[in-house]
């Protein structure tokens, strides 16, 4: 457990030293969300309807931005090889890195989403559901994305390839995440969607670090 | 005596001994594919009756349904070979997975394309966001991702293993994606056109479809074997036995 905490602390410290990377993804999220009303038009009823989908798609894309750098710097300076050799299991260290990735890219999106939701005229209840859905969904995005990041480590055109691999796998998270808010707005109740999202998260917490570890070992062979 | 009857399957796990076997099998599968195609197409165009609701346009399902079946089936087979290659470290298994991917992608594309042709006269739209269509589209993306990942890695062994992990992750995800899209669809549109509610098919139509499915199946095997032979030649080009092959010597 100490190893996990050490990795998280280290990655957060590195992120704080290079704030621009974190802030770039965050502002990307804000800008993408703000572009949609400009493209679609300012009708409040329409914007309210499409808000959950837009916020979620923007969150998917913003998470993608940071993924390429999840393992690449450590791979470049040899830290990753030291992690493989470390006495602590690689799976735990990878989990620590994924948690740190979520804290730096996922959590800010969760905190910022209600503010952007107000721009789309979502009511308080819908904003609450949006935050809960993102809170369950963004760790899922980091976990699935880590598999893709490990598979494309050190490849040419890795960034574009990464989105090609990972975005189709994000479909269930998008459907249940945006669906939860829409179900709440239409009066169906968001419970079912949120439960499914939580189930997917539980599944990913178990399997994703394992698959990521296997992919990293292959990349470092 | 009984020992002689057991085929040593692992013997054919080596590219060297599989290469000639595949070469001998390919004409048979091409032949079977041709026979099934001729019979299947004859049934589809001349024997199967005109559908009283859908007219002659329904006949595209004789291509569409087998292609859709094969696109899903090939993904499973591909993931099976890829997983086997990862677990047992057999090169040939990974080569099989690599050889199957383009055929699977073509089948997925074919099912989407013919689906659009069928949808325009029947539903009045080239595309609807139906659960089956959407999950077929995502399956197509998964194939493209697999092919792109393997193409991006220069080292063949790393490409095999990375592709295997992606294929296995995809296999876990395909049912999740299918059901999520299904529930998403029912929540969004309510009453959509459903193939499952279609009236039960005439027997000749079903036979036509099954024979066409067999034809597609044989075709896929023949193409995959041809491709795996090419992959073997490419990857084993440095070995003596490849240099000794008459087709290489020429």
Short mmCIF file of C-alpha atoms in Angstrom, two decimals:
data_model
loop_
_atom_site.label_atom_id
_atom_site.label_comp_id
_atom_site.label_asym_id
_atom_site.label_seq_id
_atom_site.Cartn_x
_atom_site.Cartn_y
_atom_site.Cartn_z
CA UNK A 1 0.00 0.00 0.00
CA UNK A 2 2.92 2.30 0.80
CA UNK A 3 4.17 1.82 -2.74
CA UNK A 4 0.79 2.89 -4.17
CA UNK A 5 0.75 5.99 -1.99
CA UNK A 6 4.33 6.80 -2.96
CA UNK A 7 3.50 6.52 -6.68
CA UNK A 8 0.39 8.68 -6.31
CA UNK A 9 2.32 11.31 -4.33
CA UNK A 10 5.13 11.30 -6.88
CA UNK A 11 2.83 11.62 -9.89
CA UNK A 12 0.82 14.39 -8.25
CA UNK A 13 4.01 16.23 -7.39
CA UNK A 14 5.20 15.91 -10.99
CA UNK A 15 1.82 17.16 -12.19
CA UNK A 16 2.02 20.15 -9.84
CA UNK A 17 5.47 21.01 -11.18
CA UNK A 18 4.09 20.95 -14.72
CA UNK A 19 0.73 22.58 -14.14
CA UNK A 20 0.27 23.54 -17.77
CA UNK A 21 -0.40 19.94 -18.82
CA UNK A 22 -3.25 19.55 -16.34
CA UNK A 23 -4.68 22.97 -17.14
CA UNK A 24 -4.48 22.39 -20.90
CA UNK A 25 -6.76 19.36 -20.65
CA UNK A 26 -9.11 21.27 -18.38
CA UNK A 27 -9.38 24.25 -20.72
CA UNK A 28 -9.78 21.89 -23.66
CA UNK A 29 -12.83 20.49 -21.85
CA UNK A 30 -14.25 23.99 -21.28
CA UNK A 31 -13.63 25.11 -24.85
CA UNK A 32 -15.12 21.99 -26.47
CA UNK A 33 -18.24 22.29 -24.32
CA UNK A 34 -18.55 25.99 -25.17
CA UNK A 35 -18.22 25.35 -28.90
CA UNK A 36 -21.40 23.29 -29.12
CA UNK A 37 -23.89 26.09 -28.35
CA UNK A 38 -22.06 28.24 -30.91
CA UNK A 39 -22.48 25.54 -33.52
CA UNK A 40 -26.02 24.53 -32.65
CA UNK A 41 -27.67 27.76 -31.58
CA UNK A 42 -28.74 29.31 -28.28
CA UNK A 43 -32.18 27.70 -27.85
CA UNK A 44 -32.38 26.78 -24.17
CA UNK A 45 -34.71 23.79 -24.56
CA UNK A 46 -32.43 22.14 -27.13
CA UNK A 47 -29.27 22.89 -25.15
CA UNK A 48 -30.79 21.43 -21.99
CA UNK A 49 -31.56 18.24 -23.89
CA UNK A 50 -28.11 17.76 -25.39
CA UNK A 51 -26.10 19.00 -22.38
CA UNK A 52 -25.40 15.58 -20.77
CA UNK A 53 -24.17 14.12 -24.05
CA UNK A 54 -21.95 17.11 -24.83
CA UNK A 55 -20.42 17.22 -21.36
CA UNK A 56 -19.72 13.50 -21.50
CA UNK A 57 -18.22 13.49 -24.99
CA UNK A 58 -16.04 16.45 -24.00
CA UNK A 59 -14.98 14.56 -20.87
CA UNK A 60 -14.02 11.51 -22.97
CA UNK A 61 -11.89 13.66 -25.28
CA UNK A 62 -10.29 15.59 -22.43
CA UNK A 63 -9.33 12.35 -20.66
CA UNK A 64 -7.78 11.11 -23.92
CA UNK A 65 -5.43 14.10 -23.98
CA UNK A 66 -3.61 13.11 -20.81
CA UNK A 67 -3.51 9.39 -21.58
CA UNK A 68 -0.64 9.52 -24.04
CA UNK A 69 1.53 10.97 -21.24
CA UNK A 70 0.45 8.41 -18.65
CA UNK A 71 3.44 6.12 -19.20
CA UNK A 72 5.47 7.86 -21.92
CA UNK A 73 7.67 10.16 -19.72
CA UNK A 74 8.43 7.27 -17.34
CA UNK A 75 9.23 5.08 -20.31
CA UNK A 76 11.55 7.72 -21.77
CA UNK A 77 13.64 8.27 -18.61
CA UNK A 78 13.74 4.60 -17.57
CA UNK A 79 11.53 4.94 -14.48
CA UNK A 80 9.11 2.42 -15.88
CA UNK A 81 11.79 -0.26 -16.08
CA UNK A 82 12.70 0.41 -12.47
CA UNK A 83 9.03 -0.04 -11.57
CA UNK A 84 9.00 -3.42 -13.28
CA UNK A 85 12.07 -4.41 -11.26
CA UNK A 86 10.73 -2.99 -7.99
CA UNK A 87 9.79 -5.44 -5.20
CA UNK A 88 6.21 -4.11 -5.12
CA UNK A 89 3.92 -5.81 -7.68
CA UNK A 90 3.72 -3.88 -10.94
CA UNK A 91 -0.08 -4.10 -10.88
CA UNK A 92 -0.21 -2.03 -7.69
CA UNK A 93 2.17 0.59 -9.06
CA UNK A 94 0.11 0.80 -12.23
CA UNK A 95 -3.02 1.24 -10.11
CA UNK A 96 -1.29 4.09 -8.32
CA UNK A 97 -0.44 5.75 -11.62
CA UNK A 98 -4.03 5.36 -12.82
CA UNK A 99 -5.36 6.90 -9.60
CA UNK A 100 -2.96 9.82 -9.98
CA UNK A 101 -4.06 10.24 -13.60
CA UNK A 102 -7.68 10.35 -12.47
CA UNK A 103 -6.95 12.93 -9.76
CA UNK A 104 -5.19 15.20 -12.24
CA UNK A 105 -7.53 14.82 -15.24
CA UNK A 106 -10.79 13.21 -14.11
CA UNK A 107 -11.47 14.93 -10.81
CA UNK A 108 -11.11 18.50 -12.15
CA UNK A 109 -13.67 17.66 -14.84
CA UNK A 110 -16.08 16.38 -12.20
CA UNK A 111 -15.70 19.58 -10.19
CA UNK A 112 -16.03 21.82 -13.22
CA UNK A 113 -18.93 20.02 -14.90
CA UNK A 114 -21.72 21.58 -12.77
CA UNK A 115 -20.51 25.07 -13.66
CA UNK A 116 -20.64 24.22 -17.34
CA UNK A 117 -23.97 22.47 -16.79
CA UNK A 118 -25.44 25.77 -15.55
CA UNK A 119 -24.53 27.28 -18.93
CA UNK A 120 -26.79 24.67 -20.45
CA UNK A 121 -29.62 25.47 -18.03
CA UNK A 122 -29.59 22.13 -16.18
CA UNK A 123 -31.52 22.22 -12.87
CA UNK A 124 -29.94 21.40 -9.52
CA UNK A 125 -31.10 17.78 -9.44
CA UNK A 126 -29.69 17.09 -12.92
CA UNK A 127 -26.41 18.76 -11.96
CA UNK A 128 -26.16 16.49 -8.92
CA UNK A 129 -26.73 13.39 -11.04
CA UNK A 130 -24.19 14.67 -13.58
CA UNK A 131 -21.56 15.00 -10.85
CA UNK A 132 -22.29 11.53 -9.45
CA UNK A 133 -22.23 9.98 -12.93
CA UNK A 134 -18.93 11.67 -13.77
CA UNK A 135 -17.53 10.66 -10.39
CA UNK A 136 -18.26 7.02 -11.24
CA UNK A 137 -17.44 7.34 -14.93
CA UNK A 138 -14.17 9.26 -15.08
CA UNK A 139 -12.18 6.62 -13.09
CA UNK A 140 -13.59 4.10 -15.57
CA UNK A 141 -12.23 6.21 -18.43
CA UNK A 142 -8.78 6.39 -16.78
CA UNK A 143 -8.75 2.62 -16.18
CA UNK A 144 -9.75 1.63 -19.73
CA UNK A 145 -7.52 4.33 -21.19
CA UNK A 146 -4.51 3.01 -19.30
CA UNK A 147 -4.76 -0.28 -21.25
CA UNK A 148 -4.62 1.66 -24.51
CA UNK A 149 -1.79 3.86 -23.25
CA UNK A 150 0.26 0.79 -22.31
CA UNK A 151 -0.43 -0.92 -25.66
CA UNK A 152 0.64 2.10 -27.71
CA UNK A 153 3.67 2.94 -25.56
CA UNK A 154 6.54 4.13 -27.70
CA UNK A 155 4.80 3.61 -31.05
CA UNK A 156 4.87 6.08 -33.90
CA UNK A 157 1.59 7.90 -34.22
CA UNK A 158 0.77 6.63 -30.73
CA UNK A 159 -1.61 9.45 -29.83
CA UNK A 160 -3.99 9.03 -32.75
CA UNK A 161 -3.78 5.25 -32.51
CA UNK A 162 -4.61 5.49 -28.81
CA UNK A 163 -7.89 7.28 -29.54
CA UNK A 164 -8.74 4.72 -32.21
CA UNK A 165 -8.26 1.89 -29.71
CA UNK A 166 -9.82 3.47 -26.66
CA UNK A 167 -12.80 5.51 -27.87
CA UNK A 168 -14.87 2.48 -29.01
CA UNK A 169 -14.31 0.95 -25.57
CA UNK A 170 -15.63 4.14 -23.95
CA UNK A 171 -19.08 3.66 -25.51
CA UNK A 172 -20.73 1.94 -22.49
CA UNK A 173 -19.44 4.62 -20.10
CA UNK A 174 -20.77 7.33 -22.38
CA UNK A 175 -24.16 5.67 -22.74
CA UNK A 176 -24.77 5.07 -19.06
CA UNK A 177 -23.15 8.31 -17.92
CA UNK A 178 -25.06 10.62 -20.22
CA UNK A 179 -28.10 8.35 -19.94
CA UNK A 180 -28.23 8.78 -16.16
CA UNK A 181 -28.69 12.53 -16.47
CA UNK A 182 -31.21 12.19 -19.28
CA UNK A 183 -33.18 9.55 -17.36
CA UNK A 184 -33.32 11.93 -14.39
CA UNK A 185 -34.51 14.82 -16.56
CA UNK A 186 -37.20 12.71 -18.19
CA UNK A 187 -38.39 11.53 -14.76
CA UNK A 188 -37.33 7.88 -15.08
CA UNK A 189 -34.82 8.03 -12.24
CA UNK A 190 -31.09 7.66 -12.67
CA UNK A 191 -30.63 4.73 -10.27
CA UNK A 192 -30.36 2.00 -12.90
CA UNK A 193 -27.81 3.85 -15.01
CA UNK A 194 -25.69 4.75 -12.02
CA UNK A 195 -25.75 1.15 -10.76
CA UNK A 196 -24.60 -0.11 -14.15
CA UNK A 197 -21.88 2.51 -14.27
CA UNK A 198 -20.74 1.42 -10.80
CA UNK A 199 -20.80 -2.23 -11.94
CA UNK A 200 -18.61 -1.39 -14.94
CA UNK A 201 -16.26 0.51 -12.65
CA UNK A 202 -15.97 -2.48 -10.31
CA UNK A 203 -15.23 -4.73 -13.30
CA UNK A 204 -12.63 -2.32 -14.65
CA UNK A 205 -10.95 -1.85 -11.25
CA UNK A 206 -10.40 -5.56 -11.18
CA UNK A 207 -9.36 -6.25 -14.77
CA UNK A 208 -7.86 -3.05 -16.20
CA UNK A 209 -4.69 -2.82 -14.03
CA UNK A 210 -4.06 -6.46 -14.82
CA UNK A 211 -4.39 -5.97 -18.58
CA UNK A 212 -2.35 -2.75 -18.37
CA UNK A 213 0.43 -4.58 -16.53
CA UNK A 214 0.50 -7.31 -19.17
CA UNK A 215 0.62 -4.69 -21.93
CA UNK A 216 3.45 -2.81 -20.19
CA UNK A 217 5.51 -5.97 -19.83
CA UNK A 218 5.08 -6.63 -23.56
CA UNK A 219 6.08 -3.07 -24.40
CA UNK A 220 9.22 -3.31 -22.27
CA UNK A 221 10.34 -6.72 -23.48
CA UNK B 1 -2.20 -49.35 -32.57
CA UNK B 2 -4.29 -46.78 -30.82
CA UNK B 3 -1.33 -44.43 -30.60
CA UNK B 4 -1.17 -44.21 -34.37
CA UNK B 5 -4.68 -42.82 -34.53
CA UNK B 6 -3.88 -39.81 -32.40
CA UNK B 7 -2.98 -36.87 -34.56
CA UNK B 8 -0.17 -34.83 -33.11
CA UNK B 9 -1.83 -31.41 -33.28
CA UNK B 10 1.23 -29.64 -31.95
CA UNK B 11 3.12 -30.73 -35.02
CA UNK B 12 0.95 -28.32 -37.02
CA UNK B 13 1.60 -25.51 -34.56
CA UNK B 14 4.90 -24.93 -36.30
CA UNK B 15 4.73 -22.67 -39.35
CA UNK B 16 7.04 -25.00 -41.25
CA UNK B 17 4.69 -27.99 -41.12
CA UNK B 18 1.50 -25.95 -41.33
CA UNK B 19 2.53 -24.10 -44.48
CA UNK B 20 2.22 -27.09 -46.88
CA UNK B 21 -0.91 -28.40 -45.09
CA UNK B 22 -2.60 -25.03 -45.50
CA UNK B 23 -1.56 -25.02 -49.15
CA UNK B 24 -3.27 -28.39 -49.69
CA UNK B 25 -6.42 -27.32 -47.79
CA UNK B 26 -6.96 -24.00 -49.56
CA UNK B 27 -8.29 -25.41 -52.91
CA UNK B 28 -10.82 -27.55 -51.02
CA UNK B 29 -12.20 -24.58 -49.12
CA UNK B 30 -12.30 -22.49 -52.29
CA UNK B 31 -14.16 -25.34 -54.01
CA UNK B 32 -16.66 -25.70 -51.17
CA UNK B 33 -17.13 -21.93 -51.08
CA UNK B 34 -17.81 -21.87 -54.83
CA UNK B 35 -20.35 -24.72 -54.62
CA UNK B 36 -22.16 -23.17 -51.67
CA UNK B 37 -22.17 -19.76 -53.33
CA UNK B 38 -23.68 -21.14 -56.54
CA UNK B 39 -26.34 -23.17 -54.71
CA UNK B 40 -27.02 -20.42 -52.19
CA UNK B 41 -27.32 -17.67 -54.78
CA UNK B 42 -29.54 -19.87 -56.95
CA UNK B 43 -31.88 -20.45 -54.00
CA UNK B 44 -31.78 -16.79 -53.02
CA UNK B 45 -32.62 -15.49 -56.47
CA UNK B 46 -34.76 -18.17 -58.12
CA UNK B 47 -36.19 -20.54 -55.50
CA UNK B 48 -36.98 -18.37 -52.48
CA UNK B 49 -40.43 -16.78 -52.88
CA UNK B 50 -40.98 -13.05 -53.04
CA UNK B 51 -41.71 -11.67 -49.59
CA UNK B 52 -45.25 -10.31 -49.53
CA UNK B 53 -44.32 -7.40 -47.27
CA UNK B 54 -40.84 -6.53 -48.44
CA UNK B 55 -41.03 -7.50 -52.12
CA UNK B 56 -37.86 -8.46 -53.97
CA UNK B 57 -35.68 -6.09 -51.95
CA UNK B 58 -35.54 -8.49 -49.03
CA UNK B 59 -33.19 -10.75 -51.03
CA UNK B 60 -30.25 -8.68 -49.85
CA UNK B 61 -30.51 -10.46 -46.49
CA UNK B 62 -28.95 -13.51 -48.16
CA UNK B 63 -25.72 -11.51 -48.24
CA UNK B 64 -26.37 -9.27 -45.27
CA UNK B 65 -27.18 -11.80 -42.55
CA UNK B 66 -24.29 -14.22 -43.31
CA UNK B 67 -21.87 -11.26 -43.43
CA UNK B 68 -23.13 -10.02 -40.06
CA UNK B 69 -22.85 -13.50 -38.55
CA UNK B 70 -19.34 -13.94 -39.88
CA UNK B 71 -18.23 -10.52 -38.63
CA UNK B 72 -19.14 -11.51 -35.06
CA UNK B 73 -17.94 -15.10 -35.35
CA UNK B 74 -14.57 -14.15 -36.85
CA UNK B 75 -13.96 -11.72 -33.98
CA UNK B 76 -14.42 -14.57 -31.51
CA UNK B 77 -12.17 -16.90 -33.52
CA UNK B 78 -9.58 -14.16 -33.90
CA UNK B 79 -9.60 -13.48 -30.15
CA UNK B 80 -9.35 -17.22 -29.51
CA UNK B 81 -6.24 -17.57 -31.68
CA UNK B 82 -4.74 -14.38 -30.30
CA UNK B 83 -5.36 -15.55 -26.72
CA UNK B 84 -3.89 -18.94 -27.51
CA UNK B 85 -0.83 -17.26 -28.99
CA UNK B 86 -0.46 -15.17 -25.84
CA UNK B 87 -0.93 -18.12 -23.47
CA UNK B 88 1.11 -20.80 -25.25
CA UNK B 89 3.49 -18.48 -27.07
CA UNK B 90 2.80 -20.23 -30.38
CA UNK B 91 3.67 -18.02 -33.31
CA UNK B 92 1.23 -19.65 -35.70
CA UNK B 93 -1.78 -18.86 -33.49
CA UNK B 94 -0.93 -15.17 -33.55
CA UNK B 95 -0.42 -15.34 -37.31
CA UNK B 96 -3.90 -16.85 -37.64
CA UNK B 97 -5.36 -13.98 -35.61
CA UNK B 98 -3.56 -11.48 -37.80
CA UNK B 99 -4.78 -13.25 -40.94
CA UNK B 100 -8.40 -13.26 -39.79
CA UNK B 101 -8.64 -9.57 -38.87
CA UNK B 102 -8.96 -8.09 -42.39
CA UNK B 103 -11.60 -10.66 -43.38
CA UNK B 104 -13.56 -9.87 -40.23
CA UNK B 105 -13.34 -6.16 -40.91
CA UNK B 106 -14.55 -6.70 -44.48
CA UNK B 107 -17.48 -8.78 -43.21
CA UNK B 108 -18.42 -6.06 -40.71
CA UNK B 109 -18.20 -3.44 -43.43
CA UNK B 110 -20.21 -5.59 -45.83
CA UNK B 111 -22.95 -6.12 -43.26
CA UNK B 112 -23.14 -2.36 -42.62
CA UNK B 113 -23.16 -1.52 -46.32
CA UNK B 114 -25.75 -4.10 -47.35
CA UNK B 115 -27.75 -3.14 -44.26
CA UNK B 116 -27.90 0.42 -45.55
CA UNK B 117 -29.05 -0.81 -48.97
CA UNK B 118 -31.73 -2.89 -47.29
CA UNK B 119 -32.73 -0.13 -44.89
CA UNK B 120 -33.36 2.51 -47.53
CA UNK B 121 -36.30 0.76 -49.25
CA UNK B 122 -37.58 -0.98 -46.06
CA UNK B 123 -37.19 1.66 -43.38
CA UNK B 124 -36.89 4.66 -45.66
CA UNK B 125 -33.49 5.55 -44.22
CA UNK B 126 -29.92 4.55 -45.02
CA UNK B 127 -29.09 4.50 -41.37
CA UNK B 128 -31.02 4.38 -38.10
CA UNK B 129 -29.44 4.31 -34.66
CA UNK B 130 -30.72 0.84 -34.03
CA UNK B 131 -28.90 -1.28 -31.44
CA UNK B 132 -27.72 -3.83 -33.99
CA UNK B 133 -26.47 -1.25 -36.45
CA UNK B 134 -24.65 0.71 -33.79
CA UNK B 135 -22.97 -2.30 -32.23
CA UNK B 136 -21.99 -3.58 -35.70
CA UNK B 137 -20.39 -0.19 -36.35
CA UNK B 138 -18.47 -0.38 -33.08
CA UNK B 139 -17.38 -3.93 -33.91
CA UNK B 140 -16.01 -2.55 -37.18
CA UNK B 141 -14.07 0.07 -35.20
CA UNK B 142 -12.65 -2.66 -32.95
CA UNK B 143 -11.38 -4.54 -36.02
CA UNK B 144 -9.82 -1.36 -37.38
CA UNK B 145 -8.17 -0.72 -34.01
CA UNK B 146 -6.72 -4.24 -33.95
CA UNK B 147 -5.36 -3.93 -37.49
CA UNK B 148 -4.00 -0.43 -36.84
CA UNK B 149 -2.24 -1.49 -33.63
CA UNK B 150 -0.58 -4.45 -35.31
CA UNK B 151 0.44 -2.30 -38.27
CA UNK B 152 2.00 0.31 -35.98
CA UNK B 153 4.33 -2.13 -34.22
CA UNK B 154 7.40 -3.14 -36.19
CA UNK B 155 8.46 -6.03 -33.99
CA UNK B 156 6.22 -8.93 -35.02
CA UNK B 157 6.23 -10.66 -31.64
CA UNK B 158 5.30 -7.50 -29.78
CA UNK B 159 2.58 -6.82 -32.37
CA UNK B 160 1.17 -10.31 -31.75
CA UNK B 161 1.04 -9.92 -27.99
CA UNK B 162 -0.25 -6.35 -27.94
CA UNK B 163 -2.90 -7.30 -30.49
CA UNK B 164 -3.86 -10.30 -28.37
CA UNK B 165 -4.47 -8.13 -25.30
CA UNK B 166 -6.54 -5.73 -27.37
CA UNK B 167 -8.57 -8.58 -28.88
CA UNK B 168 -9.23 -10.08 -25.45
CA UNK B 169 -10.24 -6.70 -23.99
CA UNK B 170 -12.51 -6.34 -27.02
CA UNK B 171 -14.12 -9.72 -26.43
CA UNK B 172 -14.97 -8.75 -22.85
CA UNK B 173 -16.35 -5.48 -24.13
CA UNK B 174 -18.41 -6.66 -27.09
CA UNK B 175 -21.32 -8.01 -24.99
CA UNK B 176 -21.16 -4.96 -22.70
CA UNK B 177 -21.26 -2.66 -25.71
CA UNK B 178 -24.08 -4.64 -27.29
CA UNK B 179 -26.31 -4.49 -24.22
CA UNK B 180 -25.49 -0.89 -23.41
CA UNK B 181 -26.37 0.14 -26.95
CA UNK B 182 -29.53 -1.93 -26.77
CA UNK B 183 -30.71 -0.28 -23.56
CA UNK B 184 -29.65 3.13 -24.83
CA UNK B 185 -31.73 2.55 -27.93
CA UNK B 186 -34.86 1.41 -26.11
CA UNK B 187 -34.64 4.43 -23.83
CA UNK B 188 -34.19 6.88 -26.67
CA UNK B 189 -36.57 5.78 -29.37
CA UNK B 190 -39.06 3.39 -27.90
CA UNK B 191 -40.61 1.67 -30.89
CA UNK B 192 -37.92 1.03 -33.44
CA UNK B 193 -37.90 -1.42 -36.29
CA UNK B 194 -36.83 -4.79 -35.00
CA UNK B 195 -35.66 -7.74 -37.02
CA UNK B 196 -36.61 -10.13 -34.25
CA UNK B 197 -40.27 -9.24 -34.57
CA UNK B 198 -40.30 -9.95 -38.28
CA UNK B 199 -42.72 -12.69 -39.36
CA UNK B 200 -41.19 -16.14 -39.32
CA UNK B 201 -39.34 -16.96 -42.48
CA UNK B 202 -40.32 -19.37 -45.21
CA UNK B 203 -38.25 -22.55 -45.10
CA UNK B 204 -36.58 -21.96 -48.46
CA UNK B 205 -35.50 -18.50 -47.34
CA UNK B 206 -33.95 -19.98 -44.22
CA UNK B 207 -32.18 -22.64 -46.28
CA UNK B 208 -30.89 -20.05 -48.70
CA UNK B 209 -29.54 -18.02 -45.81
CA UNK B 210 -27.89 -21.02 -44.12
CA UNK B 211 -26.22 -22.15 -47.33
CA UNK B 212 -25.01 -18.62 -47.97
CA UNK B 213 -23.66 -18.55 -44.42
CA UNK B 214 -21.74 -21.78 -45.15
CA UNK B 215 -20.43 -20.20 -48.36
CA UNK B 216 -19.19 -17.16 -46.43
CA UNK B 217 -17.68 -19.42 -43.83
CA UNK B 218 -15.74 -21.49 -46.39
CA UNK B 219 -14.67 -18.32 -48.18
CA UNK B 220 -13.38 -16.84 -44.89
CA UNK B 221 -11.37 -19.97 -44.12
CA UNK B 222 -9.90 -20.07 -47.63
CA UNK B 223 -8.93 -16.39 -47.52
CA UNK B 224 -7.54 -16.62 -44.00
CA UNK B 225 -5.42 -19.64 -44.90
CA UNK B 226 -4.12 -17.92 -48.02
CA UNK B 227 -3.26 -14.86 -45.97
CA UNK B 228 -1.64 -16.87 -43.17
CA UNK B 229 0.60 -18.54 -45.77
CA UNK B 230 1.69 -15.12 -46.96
CA UNK B 231 2.36 -14.03 -43.37
CA UNK B 232 4.39 -17.19 -42.75
CA UNK B 233 6.52 -16.52 -45.82
CA UNK B 234 7.03 -12.93 -44.79
CA UNK B 235 8.00 -13.64 -41.20
CA UNK B 236 10.02 -16.80 -41.83
CA UNK B 237 11.81 -15.38 -44.85
CA UNK B 238 15.17 -15.73 -43.07
CA UNK B 239 14.79 -19.50 -42.47
CA UNK B 240 16.31 -22.25 -44.58
CA UNK B 241 13.07 -24.10 -45.24
CA UNK B 242 11.45 -21.04 -46.78
CA UNK B 243 14.48 -20.51 -49.01
CA UNK B 244 14.20 -24.15 -50.12
CA UNK B 245 10.52 -23.82 -51.15
CA UNK B 246 10.07 -24.25 -54.92
CA UNK B 247 7.78 -21.18 -55.14
CA UNK B 248 10.41 -19.06 -53.39
CA UNK B 249 13.34 -20.42 -55.44
CA UNK B 250 11.85 -19.43 -58.76
#
